[in-house]
Amino acid sequence: MVKKIVLDITGMHCASCSTLIDRALNRLDGVTANVNLTTNKASVEFDESKISVNELIEVVKKKGYGACEIEQTDFKKDAKKKENEIRQLKNEFYTGLVFALPTFILGMFFMNNPVPFQNYIMWILASPVQFFVAWPMYKSAINALKGFSANMDTLVIMGTSAAYFYSVYAVISGMGHQYFEASAVLITIVVFGRLLEARAKGKTSEAIKRLVGLKPKEALVIRDNKEISIPVDEVVEGDLVIVKPGEKIPVDGMIVEGQTSIDESMVTGESIPVEKSLGDEVIGATINKHGYFTFKATKVGANTTLAQIIKLIEDAQGSKAPIQRFADMIAGYFVPVVLVIAIITFSVWFFIVGADFRTSLLASVAVLVIACPCALGLATPTAIMVGTGKGATNGILIKGGEALETAHKIKSVIFDKTGTITKGEPEVTDVIAFEKPREEFLILAASLEKGSEHPLAEAIVKEAEGLSLKSTSHFEAIPGHGITGVIDSKNYFFGNVKLMDINKILYKKHVENIQRLEYAGKTVMLLSDGRKLLGLIAVADTIKDSSKQAVKMLHDMKLDVYMITGDNTRTANAIAKQAGIRNVFAEVLPEEKAGYVKKLQAKGKVAMVGDGINDAPALAQADIGIAMGSGTDVAMETGNVVLMRDDLLDVAKAIKLSKMTMSKIRQNMFWALIYNTVGIPFAALGFLNPMIAGGAMALSSVSVVSNSLLLRMKKL
């Protein structure tokens, strides 16, 4: 049985750390793992018959890192842990600064005119930095060596230890120059860089923090005919919950008394309040504006829409984009290659060039320090975290790095018609009875349709409101054609012309009338008793206000736009024309939609936009499935992107967001690679001392994270 867990990883400092753990886990039989440096978590899928959770944790520990399973992310605990991490780094930095600064002053400004016992004073000052401030690095490096591996801490510790212990030898022996200031300042700079990085990384997950902060703490419920206030976590399904004006709705539910308007912008990004009344669904953490109402709790705890959104975003931010594999590959070989380059650098300077020990040592230490692949490791995950977070605040939920990367490659967008391009709220426009009175004809049609869940059926039943409908037996829905059923012992057929053709019902003399209605963008349904045509009903579903503008935006982005529908060609073309769509697939059965998607994939990447229910096969077939909906369970589970508000403009915005995020990733990776490509040769040639190298290393990581954060300021 395949099980999915999340491991909380401690001790990771750079891309080589995360790559090391990633490779170790993925080498195991039946294990698929994804280790994220930014979140310090590993998502692991594994076969329980082949390996246990404890064995997975043990593999991580053998590589020199800590690990434990977490059932569900405790965001408060995570925040506390990050605060503690930042506090610890602050303490280490200030301690380092107190001792490193006088060491630096003595070493740099009193070199020619030393104070009494200067070397011993510098030895005393540098020692707390080397063995207290740098102790976490020593621990990490030692643990990595125990696992026959190396990481960034290995590079820093090798470089600073070489400088420190040579200096100790120089002081004791009275021979040569000491470099206490180099090791002390370098360690302090590295810690300072990690402090800045930790602060910047914390900002990348602010979207989740905001969502978690939306959750109300208390709920007013009715129990034993009494109103009592309880913690939200204690609300159970079936509880009757009272909400007063201005309050946040505690959990998801259905209104049983009262009416109101609700601000659902936290879910949909739409600022206009939504009117709600008896029977309407409400979403937890949204804000009640004016009314006083009671609702029945239907989803609580981890099942609420808010909890699902948070989980979806967290999974997305913990995922990897395919482009990350390139960075992981480089990081995996980086540390051992750098160690070799550092040894070669020292050897060339000392043995070939004939430089003194000091020059040779400092050049090799500079190589070790500047080669940190942190910036490379942060390039992709920080951009993905910010990108998915920005999407979430705009009602666009992107399920992972792969979806985010694929979306910018889209060449064609296919829209379902009903409920996607159109409002999905059709109305009866024409009722034409040939033999029976209009009312009697409408009763027959509505009686047949009352057993159907199709939007067109709902429109017909609504039109017959107030009439006495008849009981129907042997009801059968024929996908793509219509329905059949028995009323008063008579068999009736109600559907499109295809259904009439199948059952050999003559309708030719009414063709002109049918076509006239279809050219007007109406869907025409014909009713027959099996012998003759009794009449027809036309239903119109108007396009959404944003459909035309959304299609234009996609055309402006040089994308091909298609509409797919089971409706007849004339009606489909009429709707498509209103929306500005030139390419139409009409009279397509639900099960055939995926086939049309597959055909278009031969020309390039395809996005399918549907309602997340009847379009599921097509959404699954597409390179990117975009589910329209207001947070329904099906929509959440279907497709790669979920649009929380039914606004087609968000389709273009999702693709635009993908393009912006990928642009940031490319920028980050370019600068990270340039930094290492240029920095290592400069250090090896002696143009950089270790302290400048340490500063450059810290700056590179912070600049990558800061560049990703700039994405939040971009307009969609």
mmCIF file of C-alpha atoms in Angstrom, residues 71-258:
data_model
loop_
_atom_site.group_PDB
_atom_site.id
_atom_site.type_symbol
_atom_site.label_atom_id
_atom_site.label_comp_id
_atom_site.label_asym_id
_atom_site.label_seq_id
_atom_site.Cartn_x
_atom_site.Cartn_y
_atom_site.Cartn_z
ATOM 1 C CA GLU A 71 0.766 14.563 10.500
ATOM 2 C CA GLN A 72 -0.373 18.046 9.628
ATOM 3 C CA THR A 73 1.546 21.265 9.459
ATOM 4 C CA ASP A 74 1.161 23.214 12.662
ATOM 5 C CA PHE A 75 1.612 26.737 11.326
ATOM 6 C CA LYS A 76 1.890 28.270 14.800
ATOM 7 C CA LYS A 77 4.560 25.725 15.720
ATOM 8 C CA ASP A 78 6.335 26.362 12.399
ATOM 9 C CA ALA A 79 6.267 30.103 13.013
ATOM 10 C CA LYS A 80 7.626 29.572 16.528
ATOM 11 C CA LYS A 81 10.402 27.360 15.156
ATOM 12 C CA LYS A 82 11.368 30.026 12.597
ATOM 13 C CA GLU A 83 11.374 32.668 15.323
ATOM 14 C CA ASN A 84 13.667 30.476 17.437
ATOM 15 C CA GLU A 85 15.944 29.886 14.435
ATOM 16 C CA ILE A 86 16.207 33.625 13.770
ATOM 17 C CA ARG A 87 16.785 34.317 17.484
ATOM 18 C CA GLN A 88 19.572 31.714 17.617
ATOM 19 C CA LEU A 89 21.222 33.125 14.487
ATOM 20 C CA LYS A 90 20.974 36.628 15.985
ATOM 21 C CA ASN A 91 22.718 35.452 19.169
ATOM 22 C CA GLU A 92 25.421 33.706 17.138
ATOM 23 C CA PHE A 93 25.917 36.773 14.929
ATOM 24 C CA TYR A 94 26.144 39.262 17.822
ATOM 25 C CA THR A 95 28.506 36.949 19.703
ATOM 26 C CA GLY A 96 30.643 36.600 16.582
ATOM 27 C CA LEU A 97 30.605 40.374 16.046
ATOM 28 C CA VAL A 98 31.723 41.088 19.633
ATOM 29 C CA PHE A 99 34.803 38.872 19.254
ATOM 30 C CA ALA A 100 35.496 39.112 15.503
ATOM 31 C CA LEU A 101 35.499 42.936 15.290
ATOM 32 C CA PRO A 102 38.422 43.532 17.728
ATOM 33 C CA THR A 103 40.240 40.560 16.150
ATOM 34 C CA PHE A 104 39.815 42.188 12.719
ATOM 35 C CA ILE A 105 40.978 45.617 14.011
ATOM 36 C CA LEU A 106 44.087 44.122 15.637
ATOM 37 C CA GLY A 107 44.922 41.992 12.600
ATOM 38 C CA MET A 108 44.403 44.695 9.967
ATOM 39 C CA PHE A 109 45.407 47.987 11.621
ATOM 40 C CA PHE A 110 48.108 46.920 14.080
ATOM 41 C CA MET A 111 49.969 44.575 11.751
ATOM 42 C CA ASN A 112 53.102 46.728 11.597
ATOM 43 C CA ASN A 113 52.849 48.128 15.122
ATOM 44 C CA PRO A 114 51.514 45.239 17.214
ATOM 45 C CA VAL A 115 50.275 45.699 20.775
ATOM 46 C CA PRO A 116 51.841 43.561 23.550
ATOM 47 C CA PHE A 117 50.819 39.896 23.317
ATOM 48 C CA GLN A 118 48.742 40.733 20.223
ATOM 49 C CA ASN A 119 48.849 37.248 18.715
ATOM 50 C CA TYR A 120 47.732 35.677 22.014
ATOM 51 C CA ILE A 121 44.938 38.236 22.412
ATOM 52 C CA MET A 122 43.726 37.467 18.868
ATOM 53 C CA TRP A 123 43.907 33.738 19.624
ATOM 54 C CA ILE A 124 41.716 34.233 22.718
ATOM 55 C CA LEU A 125 39.245 36.434 20.804
ATOM 56 C CA ALA A 126 38.967 34.121 17.773
ATOM 57 C CA SER A 127 38.439 30.914 19.799
ATOM 58 C CA PRO A 128 34.799 31.584 20.939
ATOM 59 C CA VAL A 129 33.899 32.384 17.324
ATOM 60 C CA GLN A 130 35.576 29.236 16.030
ATOM 61 C CA PHE A 131 34.154 26.821 18.609
ATOM 62 C CA PHE A 132 30.929 28.444 19.868
ATOM 63 C CA VAL A 133 29.532 30.475 16.993
ATOM 64 C CA ALA A 134 30.641 27.903 14.414
ATOM 65 C CA TRP A 135 29.662 24.865 16.527
ATOM 66 C CA PRO A 136 26.384 24.221 14.562
ATOM 67 C CA MET A 137 28.484 24.192 11.365
ATOM 68 C CA TYR A 138 30.989 21.759 12.910
ATOM 69 C CA LYS A 139 28.160 19.517 14.001
ATOM 70 C CA SER A 140 26.568 19.572 10.533
ATOM 71 C CA ALA A 141 29.898 18.921 8.781
ATOM 72 C CA ILE A 142 30.792 16.030 11.127
ATOM 73 C CA ASN A 143 27.359 14.442 10.697
ATOM 74 C CA ALA A 144 27.683 14.736 6.923
ATOM 75 C CA LEU A 145 31.118 13.057 7.016
ATOM 76 C CA LYS A 146 29.646 10.247 9.115
ATOM 77 C CA GLY A 147 27.245 9.660 6.237
ATOM 78 C CA PHE A 148 30.168 9.741 3.753
ATOM 79 C CA SER A 149 28.972 13.003 2.267
ATOM 80 C CA ALA A 150 29.775 16.708 2.325
ATOM 81 C CA ASN A 151 27.790 19.957 2.406
ATOM 82 C CA MET A 152 28.293 23.718 2.565
ATOM 83 C CA ASP A 153 29.242 23.526 6.228
ATOM 84 C CA THR A 154 32.018 21.142 5.218
ATOM 85 C CA LEU A 155 33.459 23.858 2.959
ATOM 86 C CA VAL A 156 33.205 26.633 5.582
ATOM 87 C CA ILE A 157 34.611 24.507 8.411
ATOM 88 C CA MET A 158 37.502 23.201 6.296
ATOM 89 C CA GLY A 159 38.436 26.726 5.240
ATOM 90 C CA THR A 160 38.146 28.414 8.659
ATOM 91 C CA SER A 161 39.702 25.505 10.556
ATOM 92 C CA ALA A 162 42.687 25.528 8.210
ATOM 93 C CA ALA A 163 43.172 29.257 8.867
ATOM 94 C CA TYR A 164 42.573 28.948 12.646
ATOM 95 C CA PHE A 165 44.757 25.912 13.411
ATOM 96 C CA TYR A 166 47.592 27.140 11.194
ATOM 97 C CA SER A 167 47.427 30.399 13.151
ATOM 98 C CA VAL A 168 47.641 28.474 16.443
ATOM 99 C CA TYR A 169 50.719 26.662 15.108
ATOM 100 C CA ALA A 170 52.239 29.987 13.987
ATOM 101 C CA VAL A 171 51.726 31.537 17.464
ATOM 102 C CA ILE A 172 53.089 28.545 19.378
ATOM 103 C CA SER A 173 56.075 28.056 17.092
ATOM 104 C CA GLY A 174 56.725 31.759 16.690
ATOM 105 C CA MET A 175 57.012 31.250 12.931
ATOM 106 C CA GLY A 176 54.923 32.856 10.187
ATOM 107 C CA HIS A 177 51.851 35.074 10.101
ATOM 108 C CA GLN A 178 48.565 34.233 11.818
ATOM 109 C CA TYR A 179 45.068 34.534 10.238
ATOM 110 C CA PHE A 180 42.751 34.570 13.250
ATOM 111 C CA GLU A 181 40.935 37.626 11.875
ATOM 112 C CA ALA A 182 40.198 35.788 8.598
ATOM 113 C CA SER A 183 38.533 32.773 10.259
ATOM 114 C CA ALA A 184 36.627 34.830 12.880
ATOM 115 C CA VAL A 185 35.279 37.420 10.433
ATOM 116 C CA LEU A 186 34.431 34.769 7.841
ATOM 117 C CA ILE A 187 32.346 32.705 10.308
ATOM 118 C CA THR A 188 30.547 35.864 11.459
ATOM 119 C CA ILE A 189 29.762 36.869 7.862
ATOM 120 C CA VAL A 190 28.442 33.369 7.070
ATOM 121 C CA VAL A 191 26.150 33.477 10.133
ATOM 122 C CA PHE A 192 25.003 36.990 9.158
ATOM 123 C CA GLY A 193 24.172 35.737 5.666
ATOM 124 C CA ARG A 194 22.112 32.882 7.127
ATOM 125 C CA LEU A 195 20.280 35.339 9.368
ATOM 126 C CA LEU A 196 19.320 37.518 6.392
ATOM 127 C CA GLU A 197 18.381 34.421 4.404
ATOM 128 C CA ALA A 198 16.159 33.058 7.221
ATOM 129 C CA ARG A 199 14.335 36.388 7.462
ATOM 130 C CA ALA A 200 13.844 36.600 3.706
ATOM 131 C CA LYS A 201 12.702 32.961 3.422
ATOM 132 C CA GLY A 202 10.104 33.613 6.118
ATOM 133 C CA LYS A 203 8.513 36.281 3.916
ATOM 134 C CA THR A 204 7.971 33.827 1.043
ATOM 135 C CA SER A 205 5.288 31.955 2.987
ATOM 136 C CA GLU A 206 3.263 35.027 3.999
ATOM 137 C CA ALA A 207 0.310 33.936 1.823
ATOM 138 C CA ILE A 208 -0.207 30.899 4.054
ATOM 139 C CA LYS A 209 0.322 32.979 7.207
ATOM 140 C CA ARG A 210 -2.420 35.379 6.107
ATOM 141 C CA LEU A 211 -4.832 32.525 5.374
ATOM 142 C CA VAL A 212 -4.138 30.858 8.726
ATOM 143 C CA GLY A 213 -4.724 34.205 10.413
ATOM 144 C CA LEU A 214 -8.201 34.405 8.875
ATOM 145 C CA LYS A 215 -9.493 31.481 10.919
ATOM 146 C CA PRO A 216 -11.782 32.707 13.751
ATOM 147 C CA LYS A 217 -11.118 31.462 17.283
ATOM 148 C CA GLU A 218 -14.664 31.178 18.655
ATOM 149 C CA ALA A 219 -18.057 29.990 17.395
ATOM 150 C CA LEU A 220 -21.560 30.633 18.815
ATOM 151 C CA VAL A 221 -23.493 27.344 18.620
ATOM 152 C CA ILE A 222 -26.908 26.091 19.775
ATOM 153 C CA ARG A 223 -26.655 23.009 22.013
ATOM 154 C CA ASP A 224 -29.426 21.760 24.290
ATOM 155 C CA ASN A 225 -31.477 24.785 23.184
ATOM 156 C CA LYS A 226 -28.808 27.105 24.606
ATOM 157 C CA GLU A 227 -26.451 29.509 22.844
ATOM 158 C CA ILE A 228 -22.876 28.777 23.931
ATOM 159 C CA SER A 229 -19.520 30.069 22.734
ATOM 160 C CA ILE A 230 -16.939 27.352 22.013
ATOM 161 C CA PRO A 231 -13.507 27.164 20.309
ATOM 162 C CA VAL A 232 -13.856 26.714 16.552
ATOM 163 C CA ASP A 233 -11.939 23.416 16.719
ATOM 164 C CA GLU A 234 -14.751 21.982 18.885
ATOM 165 C CA VAL A 235 -17.497 22.605 16.302
ATOM 166 C CA VAL A 236 -18.814 19.296 14.899
ATOM 167 C CA GLU A 237 -20.799 18.496 11.764
ATOM 168 C CA GLY A 238 -24.503 19.113 12.326
ATOM 169 C CA ASP A 239 -23.997 21.906 14.867
ATOM 170 C CA LEU A 240 -26.295 24.920 14.457
ATOM 171 C CA VAL A 241 -24.074 28.008 14.381
ATOM 172 C CA ILE A 242 -25.226 31.613 14.856
ATOM 173 C CA VAL A 243 -23.414 34.419 13.024
ATOM 174 C CA LYS A 244 -23.954 38.102 13.825
ATOM 175 C CA PRO A 245 -23.227 41.104 11.578
ATOM 176 C CA GLY A 246 -19.506 41.800 11.154
ATOM 177 C CA GLU A 247 -18.426 38.377 12.426
ATOM 178 C CA LYS A 248 -16.332 35.785 10.639
ATOM 179 C CA ILE A 249 -18.097 32.542 9.730
ATOM 180 C CA PRO A 250 -16.422 29.798 11.825
ATOM 181 C CA VAL A 251 -16.778 26.758 9.501
ATOM 182 C CA ASP A 252 -18.434 25.709 6.234
ATOM 183 C CA GLY A 253 -22.169 25.119 6.265
ATOM 184 C CA MET A 254 -25.664 25.744 4.898
ATOM 185 C CA ILE A 255 -28.001 28.553 5.964
ATOM 186 C CA VAL A 256 -31.134 27.278 7.744
ATOM 187 C CA GLU A 257 -32.471 30.635 8.949
ATOM 188 C CA GLY A 258 -32.004 34.269 7.909
#
